[in-house]
Amino acid sequence: MSIEKLIEHQSTLTATRLTDLFEADPSRAGRYSSQAAGLYFDWSKTGLDDQAVDLLLSFADDAGMAARRDQMFQGDKINVTEDRAVLHTVLRAGSEVEVRVDGEDVIPGVHDTLARMRDFATRLRSGQIRAPGGGRYRDVVNIGIGGSDLGPAMATRALSPYHDGLRVHFVSNVDGAQIADVLRGLNPAETLIMVASKTFTTIETMTNAATARDWLLRDVHADVVGLHFAALSSNLEKTAEWGIAAERVFGFEDWVGGRYSMWGPIGLSLMIAIGPDRFDQMLAGARAMDQHFQTSEGRANMPLMLALVGFWHRQVCGYPTRAVLPYEQRLARLPAYLQQLEMESNGKRVALDGTALDLPSGPVVWGEPGTNGQHAFYQLIHQGTDIIPCEFMVGAEGHEPDLAHQHLLLVANCLAQSQALMTGRSLSEARTLMQEKGFEGDELERQAAHRVFPGNRPSTTLVYPKLTPEVLGAIVALYEHRVFVEGVLLGLNSFDQWGVELGKELAVALSPVLQGDEAAEGLDGSTRALIDVLDKFGSTRD
């Protein structure tokens, strides 16, 4: 089925308000929702009607979504530009399944690595693994970038009520300010540095790792400095050069992409913080969502419907952005995590066969936790000229029973925002409000106009019981599968990221110029001028 049929049908709905849909169907909220893995997804406050849903489901069928989903789970090499399988799901799969890549069952290796992670985390948390000086490790600094940072950093913050292990810190930016701020106040003799880089060559990560090593050497003898390191890497040769013992190196295969890697060794920092059992609970939540995605059909399939709603908003309605709005402060890093997951995966311009896409690619993803966002950008969401689909998230219960009254207020704000986006406030209602305040005539009209809310703005709401490890696992897996489905609908490869390469290459070439070792010949005029200005300001050379 063509996208034109969807666009044509959407044009017939433009005069229908969301409130009209609820008036016409009192059961709409129940029919336009789904449940899975302990989550409840409400998509009733969107402009979809039954025909639109049927058309979207047909579009997904014609795109071969189900077949491609099965190919992913069974280990087919669906990452065609890199000739790789896409098997982050096996990192949380049970030992009873079998998944083969190039004829080899990969499940035993995954579980062997997970067992090594559990053993290392348990012994580190108990104090059995000690620093060379004989004391206990107190702090872990995870050094990575992109998928080697965003996932574990997001999850570690989200699950802070469950922290009962070492203190865990994260460094990602090559800006020296971040690592300086993180290391300040830590004791080198009690600090373990975890370097997260599959190849052990990522320039930002290895630059920060070298800085951490120099910091350690102020108080730690060079002969034992390697004992202050662990590595999340598959390059045993390079980790050995750093003096990192093989038993402290945890590798993963090339069929696990960086932004999908928090379920395995990249999540070791999280396991150290919350313990192996709770890490297993997070895997179980993701596994439950995997099973739901594989076995549920149509409207009942939560990842499919989340993807179809997103496709409707971006590719059919033409809304260029989506706001992710968790009403959970501990999910403050989730919008940034989903920003990478979605924009790196589906921010493409060519289809699988290398031809230009005939549809807009993925949306701009952004957001902040509520209620902070309400006092920042909700003004634009409610009364701006662009429509921004909003994706609310909220838990029924918080972790602080003595502050239940505050959680109640949080939930009230979340529900009120989605309600206000849908219903709005009419000009006549605004006039009445201003009349009650004593305005009349032209001033009444002027004041009322400023208080009109157009409404009819779409949103979805994801509800969960409480932010537990299991619930977090289900939420992240839900969004992983949403990205997969949207990529299938667009006909692109969601599992490469060539767009990050060119800037890296140019940065390497520019470094000698900034250091004064090479001339700026061949550079464009703007870059040369900027180098001159930086040089004059004294920020590039001593």
Coordinates of C-alpha atoms in Angstrom, one line a residue:
M1 CA 0.0 0.0 0.0
S2 CA 1.3 3.5 -0.8
I3 CA 1.8 6.3 1.6
E4 CA -0.5 8.4 -0.5
K5 CA -3.5 6.5 0.7
L6 CA -2.5 7.3 4.3
I7 CA -2.0 11.0 3.5
E8 CA -5.3 11.1 1.6
H9 CA -7.2 9.6 4.5
Q10 CA -5.4 11.9 7.0
S11 CA -6.7 14.9 5.0
T12 CA -10.3 13.7 5.6
L13 CA -9.6 13.9 9.3
T14 CA -8.3 17.4 9.6
A15 CA -11.7 18.9 10.5
T16 CA -12.3 16.2 13.2
R17 CA -11.1 17.2 16.6
L18 CA -9.8 14.7 19.2
T19 CA -12.7 15.5 21.5
D20 CA -15.1 14.6 18.7
L21 CA -13.6 11.2 18.4
F22 CA -14.2 10.6 22.2
E23 CA -17.8 11.8 21.9
A24 CA -18.4 9.5 19.0
D25 CA -16.9 6.5 20.8
P26 CA -17.2 6.3 24.6
S27 CA -15.0 3.2 24.6
R28 CA -12.2 4.8 22.6
A29 CA -9.7 5.0 25.5
G30 CA -9.9 1.2 25.9
R31 CA -9.8 0.4 22.3
Y32 CA -6.9 2.7 21.5
S33 CA -4.5 1.3 24.2
S34 CA -2.4 -1.8 24.7
Q35 CA -0.8 -3.6 27.6
A36 CA 2.5 -5.6 27.7
A37 CA 5.3 -6.5 30.1
G38 CA 3.7 -4.5 32.9
L39 CA 3.2 -1.3 30.8
Y40 CA 0.0 0.4 29.7
F41 CA 0.2 2.4 26.5
D42 CA -2.6 4.9 25.7
W43 CA -2.7 6.3 22.2
S44 CA -6.3 7.4 22.2
K45 CA -5.4 11.1 22.2
T46 CA -4.1 10.9 18.6
G47 CA -6.0 11.7 15.4
L48 CA -6.2 8.1 14.4
D49 CA -9.6 6.5 13.6
D50 CA -10.3 2.8 12.9
Q51 CA -9.7 3.2 9.1
A52 CA -6.3 5.0 9.8
V53 CA -5.2 2.1 12.1
D54 CA -6.2 -0.5 9.5
L55 CA -4.3 1.4 6.8
L56 CA -1.2 1.7 9.0
L57 CA -1.4 -2.0 9.8
S58 CA -1.7 -2.8 6.1
F59 CA 1.3 -0.5 5.4
A60 CA 3.4 -2.4 7.9
D61 CA 2.3 -5.8 6.4
D62 CA 3.2 -4.6 2.9
A63 CA 6.6 -3.4 4.2
G64 CA 7.3 -7.0 5.5
M65 CA 7.5 -6.0 9.1
A66 CA 6.7 -9.4 10.6
A67 CA 9.2 -11.3 8.3
R68 CA 11.9 -8.8 9.0
R69 CA 11.2 -9.0 12.7
D70 CA 11.7 -12.7 12.6
Q71 CA 14.9 -12.3 10.6
M72 CA 16.3 -10.1 13.3
F73 CA 15.5 -12.4 16.2
Q74 CA 16.8 -15.5 14.3
G75 CA 20.2 -13.9 13.5
D76 CA 19.9 -13.1 9.8
K77 CA 22.3 -10.3 8.7
I78 CA 19.8 -7.5 8.3
N79 CA 22.5 -4.9 8.8
V80 CA 23.3 -5.0 5.1
T81 CA 25.8 -2.2 4.9
E82 CA 28.1 -3.9 7.4
D83 CA 27.0 -7.5 6.7
R84 CA 26.1 -8.1 10.3
A85 CA 23.3 -9.7 12.3
V86 CA 21.4 -7.5 14.7
L87 CA 21.2 -9.5 18.0
H88 CA 21.1 -7.2 21.0
T89 CA 18.0 -9.2 21.9
V90 CA 20.1 -12.3 22.7
L91 CA 21.9 -10.4 25.4
R92 CA 18.7 -10.8 27.5
A93 CA 17.5 -14.1 26.0
G94 CA 17.0 -17.2 28.1
S95 CA 19.5 -20.1 27.9
E96 CA 16.8 -22.4 26.5
V97 CA 16.7 -20.6 23.1
E98 CA 19.1 -21.2 20.2
V99 CA 20.3 -18.4 17.8
R100 CA 22.9 -19.2 15.2
V101 CA 25.2 -16.7 13.4
D102 CA 27.4 -18.2 10.7
G103 CA 26.3 -21.7 11.9
E104 CA 27.3 -21.1 15.6
D105 CA 24.9 -20.9 18.4
V106 CA 25.7 -17.6 20.1
I107 CA 23.6 -18.1 23.3
P108 CA 26.2 -20.0 25.3
G109 CA 28.8 -17.3 24.7
V110 CA 26.4 -14.6 25.8
H111 CA 25.6 -16.4 29.0
D112 CA 29.3 -17.2 29.7
T113 CA 30.1 -13.5 29.5
L114 CA 27.1 -12.6 31.7
A115 CA 28.3 -15.1 34.3
R116 CA 31.8 -13.5 34.2
M117 CA 30.2 -10.1 34.7
R118 CA 28.1 -11.4 37.6
D119 CA 31.2 -12.9 39.2
F120 CA 33.3 -9.8 38.8
A121 CA 30.5 -7.5 40.0
T122 CA 29.8 -9.7 43.0
R123 CA 33.5 -9.9 44.1
L124 CA 34.0 -6.2 43.5
R125 CA 30.9 -5.2 45.5
S126 CA 31.8 -7.6 48.4
G127 CA 35.4 -6.3 48.6
Q128 CA 36.9 -9.6 47.6
I129 CA 38.5 -7.8 44.6
R130 CA 40.8 -5.2 46.3
A131 CA 42.9 -2.4 45.0
P132 CA 46.7 -3.0 44.8
G133 CA 47.2 -1.1 48.0
G134 CA 45.0 -3.5 49.8
G135 CA 42.0 -1.2 50.3
R136 CA 38.5 -1.6 48.9
Y137 CA 37.5 0.1 45.7
R138 CA 34.9 2.8 46.5
D139 CA 34.3 4.4 43.1
V140 CA 34.0 3.2 39.5
V141 CA 34.5 5.6 36.6
N142 CA 32.9 4.4 33.4
I143 CA 34.7 6.1 30.4
G144 CA 32.9 5.7 27.1
I145 CA 30.9 7.8 24.6
G146 CA 27.7 7.4 22.6
G147 CA 26.2 3.9 23.2
S148 CA 29.0 3.1 25.7
D149 CA 27.8 5.9 27.9
L150 CA 24.2 7.0 27.3
G151 CA 22.6 3.6 28.1
P152 CA 24.4 2.8 31.3
A153 CA 24.4 6.4 32.5
M154 CA 20.7 6.7 31.9
A155 CA 19.9 3.4 33.6
T156 CA 22.2 4.0 36.5
R157 CA 20.4 7.3 37.3
A158 CA 17.0 5.8 36.7
L159 CA 17.6 3.0 39.2
S160 CA 19.3 5.0 41.9
P161 CA 16.9 3.7 44.6
Y162 CA 18.4 0.3 44.1
H163 CA 22.1 1.4 44.4
D164 CA 23.8 -0.6 47.1
G165 CA 27.2 -1.1 45.5
L166 CA 30.1 1.2 44.6
R167 CA 29.6 4.7 43.6
V168 CA 29.5 4.9 39.8
H169 CA 30.5 7.9 37.7
F170 CA 30.4 8.5 34.0
V171 CA 32.8 10.4 31.6
S172 CA 32.0 10.7 27.9
N173 CA 32.9 14.1 26.6
V174 CA 36.5 14.7 25.3
D175 CA 36.1 18.2 26.9
G176 CA 38.7 17.9 29.8
A177 CA 36.2 19.8 32.0
Q178 CA 34.1 16.7 32.5
I179 CA 36.8 14.2 33.5
A180 CA 38.4 16.9 35.7
D181 CA 35.1 17.4 37.5
V182 CA 34.4 13.7 37.9
L183 CA 37.9 12.8 39.2
R184 CA 38.0 15.8 41.6
G185 CA 37.4 14.5 45.1
L186 CA 38.0 10.8 44.2
N187 CA 40.8 8.9 45.8
P188 CA 43.0 7.2 43.1
A189 CA 43.8 4.4 45.4
E190 CA 40.1 3.5 45.7
T191 CA 39.0 4.1 42.1
L192 CA 38.5 1.6 39.3
I193 CA 38.5 2.9 35.8
M194 CA 36.3 1.1 33.3
V195 CA 37.1 1.8 29.7
A196 CA 34.2 1.1 27.4
S197 CA 35.3 0.9 23.7
K198 CA 34.7 -2.2 21.6
T199 CA 37.8 -1.5 19.5
F200 CA 39.8 0.2 22.3
T201 CA 40.5 2.9 19.7
T202 CA 37.7 5.4 20.1
I203 CA 39.6 8.7 20.2
E204 CA 37.4 10.5 22.8
T205 CA 37.3 7.4 25.1
M206 CA 41.0 6.6 24.8
T207 CA 42.0 10.3 25.4
N208 CA 40.0 10.3 28.6
A209 CA 41.4 6.9 29.6
A210 CA 44.9 8.3 29.2
T211 CA 44.0 11.3 31.3
A212 CA 42.6 8.9 34.0
R213 CA 45.8 6.9 33.8
D214 CA 47.9 9.9 34.4
W215 CA 45.7 10.9 37.3
L216 CA 46.1 7.4 38.9
L217 CA 49.9 7.6 38.5
R218 CA 50.1 10.5 40.9
D219 CA 49.3 8.1 43.7
V220 CA 49.6 4.6 42.2
H221 CA 52.9 2.9 41.2
A222 CA 53.2 2.3 37.4
D223 CA 53.8 -1.4 37.9
V224 CA 50.2 -1.9 39.3
V225 CA 48.3 0.9 37.6
G226 CA 46.7 -1.7 35.3
L227 CA 45.0 -3.3 38.3
H228 CA 42.9 0.0 38.5
F229 CA 41.4 -0.7 35.1
A230 CA 38.8 -3.0 33.6
A231 CA 37.8 -2.9 29.9
L232 CA 34.6 -3.4 28.0
S233 CA 36.2 -4.3 24.8
S234 CA 36.8 -7.0 22.2
N235 CA 40.4 -6.0 21.5
L236 CA 42.5 -8.1 23.9
E237 CA 45.7 -7.1 22.3
K238 CA 45.2 -3.4 23.0
T239 CA 43.8 -3.9 26.5
A240 CA 46.9 -6.1 27.3
E241 CA 49.1 -3.2 26.2
W242 CA 47.4 -1.1 29.0
G243 CA 48.2 -3.8 31.5
I244 CA 44.6 -4.9 31.9
A245 CA 44.4 -8.6 32.7
A246 CA 42.3 -10.7 30.4
E247 CA 39.9 -11.7 33.3
R248 CA 39.0 -8.0 33.5
V249 CA 38.2 -7.6 29.9
F250 CA 34.5 -8.2 28.8
G251 CA 33.9 -8.3 25.1
F252 CA 30.9 -8.4 22.8
E253 CA 30.3 -9.3 19.2
D254 CA 29.9 -7.0 16.2
W255 CA 26.2 -8.0 16.0
V256 CA 25.6 -5.8 19.1
G257 CA 25.5 -2.1 18.1
G258 CA 26.7 0.5 20.5
R259 CA 23.3 2.1 21.2
Y260 CA 21.8 -1.3 21.8
S261 CA 24.6 -2.6 24.1
M262 CA 23.6 -1.8 27.7
W263 CA 22.2 -5.3 28.2
G264 CA 25.7 -6.8 28.1
P265 CA 29.2 -5.8 29.1
I266 CA 28.5 -2.1 28.5
G267 CA 26.0 -2.4 31.4
L268 CA 28.6 -3.7 33.8
S269 CA 28.8 -0.3 35.7
L270 CA 25.1 -0.6 36.3
M271 CA 25.4 -4.1 37.5
I272 CA 28.1 -3.0 40.0
A273 CA 25.7 -0.3 41.2
I274 CA 22.5 -2.3 41.7
G275 CA 23.8 -5.9 41.8
P276 CA 23.6 -8.8 39.5
D277 CA 20.1 -9.9 40.6
R278 CA 18.5 -6.6 39.9
F279 CA 20.4 -6.4 36.6
D280 CA 18.8 -9.8 35.8
Q281 CA 15.4 -8.3 36.6
M282 CA 16.1 -5.5 34.0
L283 CA 17.0 -8.2 31.4
A284 CA 13.8 -10.1 32.3
G285 CA 11.7 -7.0 31.7
A286 CA 13.3 -6.5 28.3
R287 CA 12.8 -10.2 27.5
A288 CA 9.1 -10.0 28.3
M289 CA 8.8 -7.1 25.8
D290 CA 10.7 -9.1 23.2
Q291 CA 8.4 -12.0 23.6
H292 CA 5.3 -9.7 23.4
F293 CA 6.7 -8.1 20.2
Q294 CA 7.3 -11.5 18.6
T295 CA 3.9 -13.0 19.4
S296 CA 1.3 -10.2 19.6
E297 CA -0.6 -9.1 16.5
G298 CA -2.1 -5.8 15.3
R299 CA -3.4 -3.3 17.8
A300 CA -2.4 -5.5 20.7
N301 CA 1.3 -5.2 19.8
M302 CA 2.6 -2.3 21.8
P303 CA 5.9 -1.7 20.0
L304 CA 4.1 -1.9 16.6
M305 CA 1.5 0.6 17.7
L306 CA 4.0 3.0 19.2
A307 CA 5.9 2.9 15.9
L308 CA 2.7 3.3 13.8
V309 CA 1.6 6.3 15.8
G310 CA 5.1 7.8 15.3
F311 CA 5.0 7.1 11.6
W312 CA 1.5 8.7 11.4
H313 CA 2.8 11.9 13.1
R314 CA 6.1 12.2 11.2
Q315 CA 5.6 10.7 7.7
V316 CA 1.8 11.2 7.3
C317 CA 1.0 14.4 9.2
G318 CA 4.4 15.9 8.6
Y319 CA 5.2 16.9 12.2
P320 CA 9.0 17.1 12.3
T321 CA 9.7 16.6 16.0
R322 CA 8.5 14.5 18.9
A323 CA 8.8 15.4 22.6
V324 CA 9.6 12.6 25.1
L325 CA 8.3 13.8 28.5
P326 CA 8.9 11.4 31.4
Y327 CA 7.2 12.5 34.6
E328 CA 9.9 10.8 36.6
Q329 CA 13.0 12.8 37.5
R330 CA 15.1 9.7 37.6
L331 CA 14.4 9.3 33.9
A332 CA 16.0 12.7 33.2
R333 CA 18.5 11.1 30.8
L334 CA 16.0 9.0 28.9
P335 CA 15.2 11.7 26.3
A336 CA 18.9 11.9 25.5
Y337 CA 19.2 8.2 25.3
L338 CA 16.2 7.9 23.0
Q339 CA 17.5 10.8 21.0
Q340 CA 20.6 8.7 20.1
L341 CA 18.6 5.5 19.7
E342 CA 16.1 7.0 17.3
M343 CA 18.1 9.7 15.4
E344 CA 21.2 7.7 14.9
S345 CA 19.2 4.7 13.8
N346 CA 16.7 6.3 11.5
G347 CA 18.4 9.6 10.6
K348 CA 19.2 8.4 7.1
R349 CA 18.6 9.7 3.6
V350 CA 18.9 6.5 1.5
A351 CA 17.0 3.3 1.5
L352 CA 18.4 -0.2 1.8
D353 CA 19.2 -0.4 -1.9
G354 CA 21.1 2.9 -1.8
T355 CA 18.4 5.0 -3.5
A356 CA 17.1 8.2 -2.1
L357 CA 14.3 7.8 0.4
D358 CA 10.9 8.9 -0.9
L359 CA 9.7 9.7 2.6
P360 CA 11.0 12.0 5.4
S361 CA 13.3 10.1 7.7
G362 CA 13.1 10.0 11.5
P363 CA 11.9 12.9 13.6
V364 CA 13.9 15.2 15.8
V365 CA 13.6 13.6 19.3
W366 CA 13.9 15.8 22.4
G367 CA 12.5 16.4 25.8
E368 CA 12.9 16.9 29.5
P369 CA 11.3 15.5 32.6
G370 CA 8.1 17.0 34.0
T371 CA 7.3 19.2 35.7
N372 CA 10.5 21.1 34.9
G373 CA 9.6 21.2 31.2
Q374 CA 6.3 22.8 31.9
H375 CA 8.2 25.9 33.0
A376 CA 10.5 25.8 30.0
F377 CA 9.0 24.8 26.6
Y378 CA 5.4 23.8 27.2
Q379 CA 4.4 27.3 26.2
L380 CA 5.4 26.5 22.6
I381 CA 3.8 23.0 22.8
H382 CA 0.5 24.5 23.8
Q383 CA 0.3 27.8 21.9
G384 CA 3.1 27.7 19.4
T385 CA 2.4 27.6 15.6
D386 CA 3.9 24.1 15.2
I387 CA 2.2 20.9 16.4
I388 CA 4.6 18.7 18.5
P389 CA 3.4 15.2 19.3
C390 CA 4.1 14.5 23.0
E391 CA 4.9 11.2 24.5
F392 CA 4.2 11.3 28.3
M393 CA 5.4 8.7 30.8
V394 CA 4.4 8.3 34.4
G395 CA 4.5 5.8 37.2
A396 CA 1.5 5.0 39.4
E397 CA 3.8 5.0 42.4
G398 CA 7.1 6.6 43.5
H399 CA 9.9 5.3 45.6
E400 CA 9.3 7.7 48.5
P401 CA 6.2 6.7 50.4
D402 CA 6.6 9.6 52.8
L403 CA 6.3 11.9 49.8
A404 CA 3.3 10.3 48.2
H405 CA 1.5 13.6 48.2
Q406 CA 4.2 15.0 45.9
H407 CA 3.9 12.0 43.6
L408 CA 0.2 12.6 43.4
L409 CA 0.8 16.2 42.3
L410 CA 3.3 14.9 39.7
V411 CA 0.7 12.5 38.2
A412 CA -1.9 15.2 38.3
N413 CA 0.3 17.5 36.2
C414 CA 1.1 14.8 33.7
L415 CA -2.6 13.9 33.1
A416 CA -3.5 17.6 33.0
Q417 CA -1.0 18.4 30.3
S418 CA -2.2 15.7 28.0
Q419 CA -5.8 16.8 28.7
A420 CA -5.0 20.4 28.0
L421 CA -3.2 19.5 24.8
M422 CA -6.4 17.7 23.6
T423 CA -9.2 20.0 24.8
G424 CA -7.6 23.4 24.7
R425 CA -9.5 26.5 25.6
S426 CA -11.8 28.2 23.1
L427 CA -12.1 32.0 22.5
S428 CA -15.5 32.1 24.1
E429 CA -14.1 30.4 27.2
A430 CA -11.2 32.9 27.3
R431 CA -13.7 35.8 26.9
T432 CA -15.7 34.6 29.9
L433 CA -12.5 34.4 32.0
M434 CA -11.5 37.9 31.0
Q435 CA -15.0 39.3 31.6
E436 CA -14.9 37.9 35.1
K437 CA -11.6 39.9 35.6
G438 CA -13.4 43.1 34.5
F439 CA -12.1 43.5 30.9
E440 CA -14.5 44.8 28.2
G441 CA -14.6 46.0 24.6
D442 CA -11.4 45.9 22.5
E443 CA -9.3 45.2 25.5
L444 CA -11.4 42.2 26.4
E445 CA -10.9 40.8 22.9
R446 CA -7.1 41.4 23.0
Q447 CA -6.7 39.8 26.4
A448 CA -8.9 36.8 25.5
A449 CA -6.9 36.1 22.3
H450 CA -3.8 35.6 24.4
R451 CA -5.5 33.0 26.5
V452 CA -6.8 30.8 23.7
F453 CA -5.4 27.3 23.6
P454 CA -6.0 25.7 20.2
G455 CA -6.0 22.2 21.6
N456 CA -6.4 19.2 19.3
R457 CA -2.7 18.4 19.8
P458 CA -1.8 14.7 19.9
S459 CA -0.1 12.9 22.7
T460 CA 0.4 9.4 24.0
T461 CA 0.9 8.3 27.6
L462 CA 2.9 5.3 28.8
V463 CA 1.9 4.2 32.4
Y464 CA 3.9 1.8 34.6
P465 CA 3.4 0.7 38.2
K466 CA 6.7 1.9 39.6
L467 CA 10.2 2.5 38.1
T468 CA 11.8 -0.9 38.9
P469 CA 14.6 -2.6 37.0
E470 CA 12.1 -4.8 35.3
V471 CA 10.0 -1.9 34.2
L472 CA 13.0 0.0 32.9
G473 CA 14.0 -3.0 30.9
A474 CA 10.6 -3.2 29.3
I475 CA 10.5 0.5 28.5
V476 CA 13.9 0.5 26.8
A477 CA 13.1 -2.7 24.8
L478 CA 9.8 -1.1 23.8
Y479 CA 11.6 1.8 22.2
E480 CA 14.2 -0.3 20.6
H481 CA 11.5 -2.3 18.8
R482 CA 9.7 0.9 17.9
V483 CA 12.8 2.2 16.2
F484 CA 13.1 -1.1 14.4
V485 CA 9.6 -1.0 13.1
E486 CA 9.9 2.6 11.9
G487 CA 13.0 1.7 10.0
V488 CA 11.2 -1.2 8.3
L489 CA 8.4 1.2 7.4
L490 CA 10.9 3.6 5.9
G491 CA 12.8 0.9 4.1
L492 CA 16.2 1.9 5.6
N493 CA 18.9 0.3 7.7
S494 CA 18.5 1.3 11.3
F495 CA 21.7 -0.4 12.5
D496 CA 24.6 1.5 10.9
Q497 CA 25.7 5.0 11.6
W498 CA 27.9 6.3 8.8
G499 CA 26.8 9.9 9.6
V500 CA 29.2 10.0 12.5
E501 CA 32.3 9.1 10.5
L502 CA 33.1 12.2 8.4
G503 CA 33.3 14.6 11.3
K504 CA 35.6 12.2 13.2
E505 CA 37.9 12.0 10.1
L506 CA 38.1 15.7 9.7
A507 CA 38.7 16.2 13.4
V508 CA 41.8 13.9 13.3
A509 CA 43.1 15.9 10.3
L510 CA 42.5 19.2 12.0
S511 CA 44.4 18.3 15.2
P512 CA 47.9 18.8 13.8
V513 CA 46.8 22.2 12.3
L514 CA 45.5 23.4 15.7
Q515 CA 48.8 22.2 17.3
G516 CA 50.8 24.2 14.8
D517 CA 52.5 21.2 13.3
E518 CA 50.8 21.5 9.9
A519 CA 49.7 24.5 7.7
A520 CA 46.1 25.2 7.2
E521 CA 46.5 24.8 3.4
G522 CA 43.5 23.3 1.6
L523 CA 41.0 24.2 4.3
D524 CA 37.9 26.3 3.5
G525 CA 38.0 30.0 4.3
S526 CA 35.7 29.8 7.3
T527 CA 37.7 27.0 9.0
R528 CA 40.9 28.9 8.4
A529 CA 39.5 32.1 9.9
L530 CA 38.1 30.2 12.9
I531 CA 41.6 28.7 13.5
D532 CA 43.1 32.1 13.3
V533 CA 40.6 33.5 15.8
L534 CA 41.2 30.6 18.2
D535 CA 44.9 31.1 17.9
K536 CA 44.6 34.8 18.7
F537 CA 42.4 34.0 21.7
G538 CA 45.2 31.7 22.9
S539 CA 43.0 28.6 23.3
T540 CA 44.8 26.3 20.9
R541 CA 48.5 26.7 21.7
D542 CA 50.6 27.5 24.7

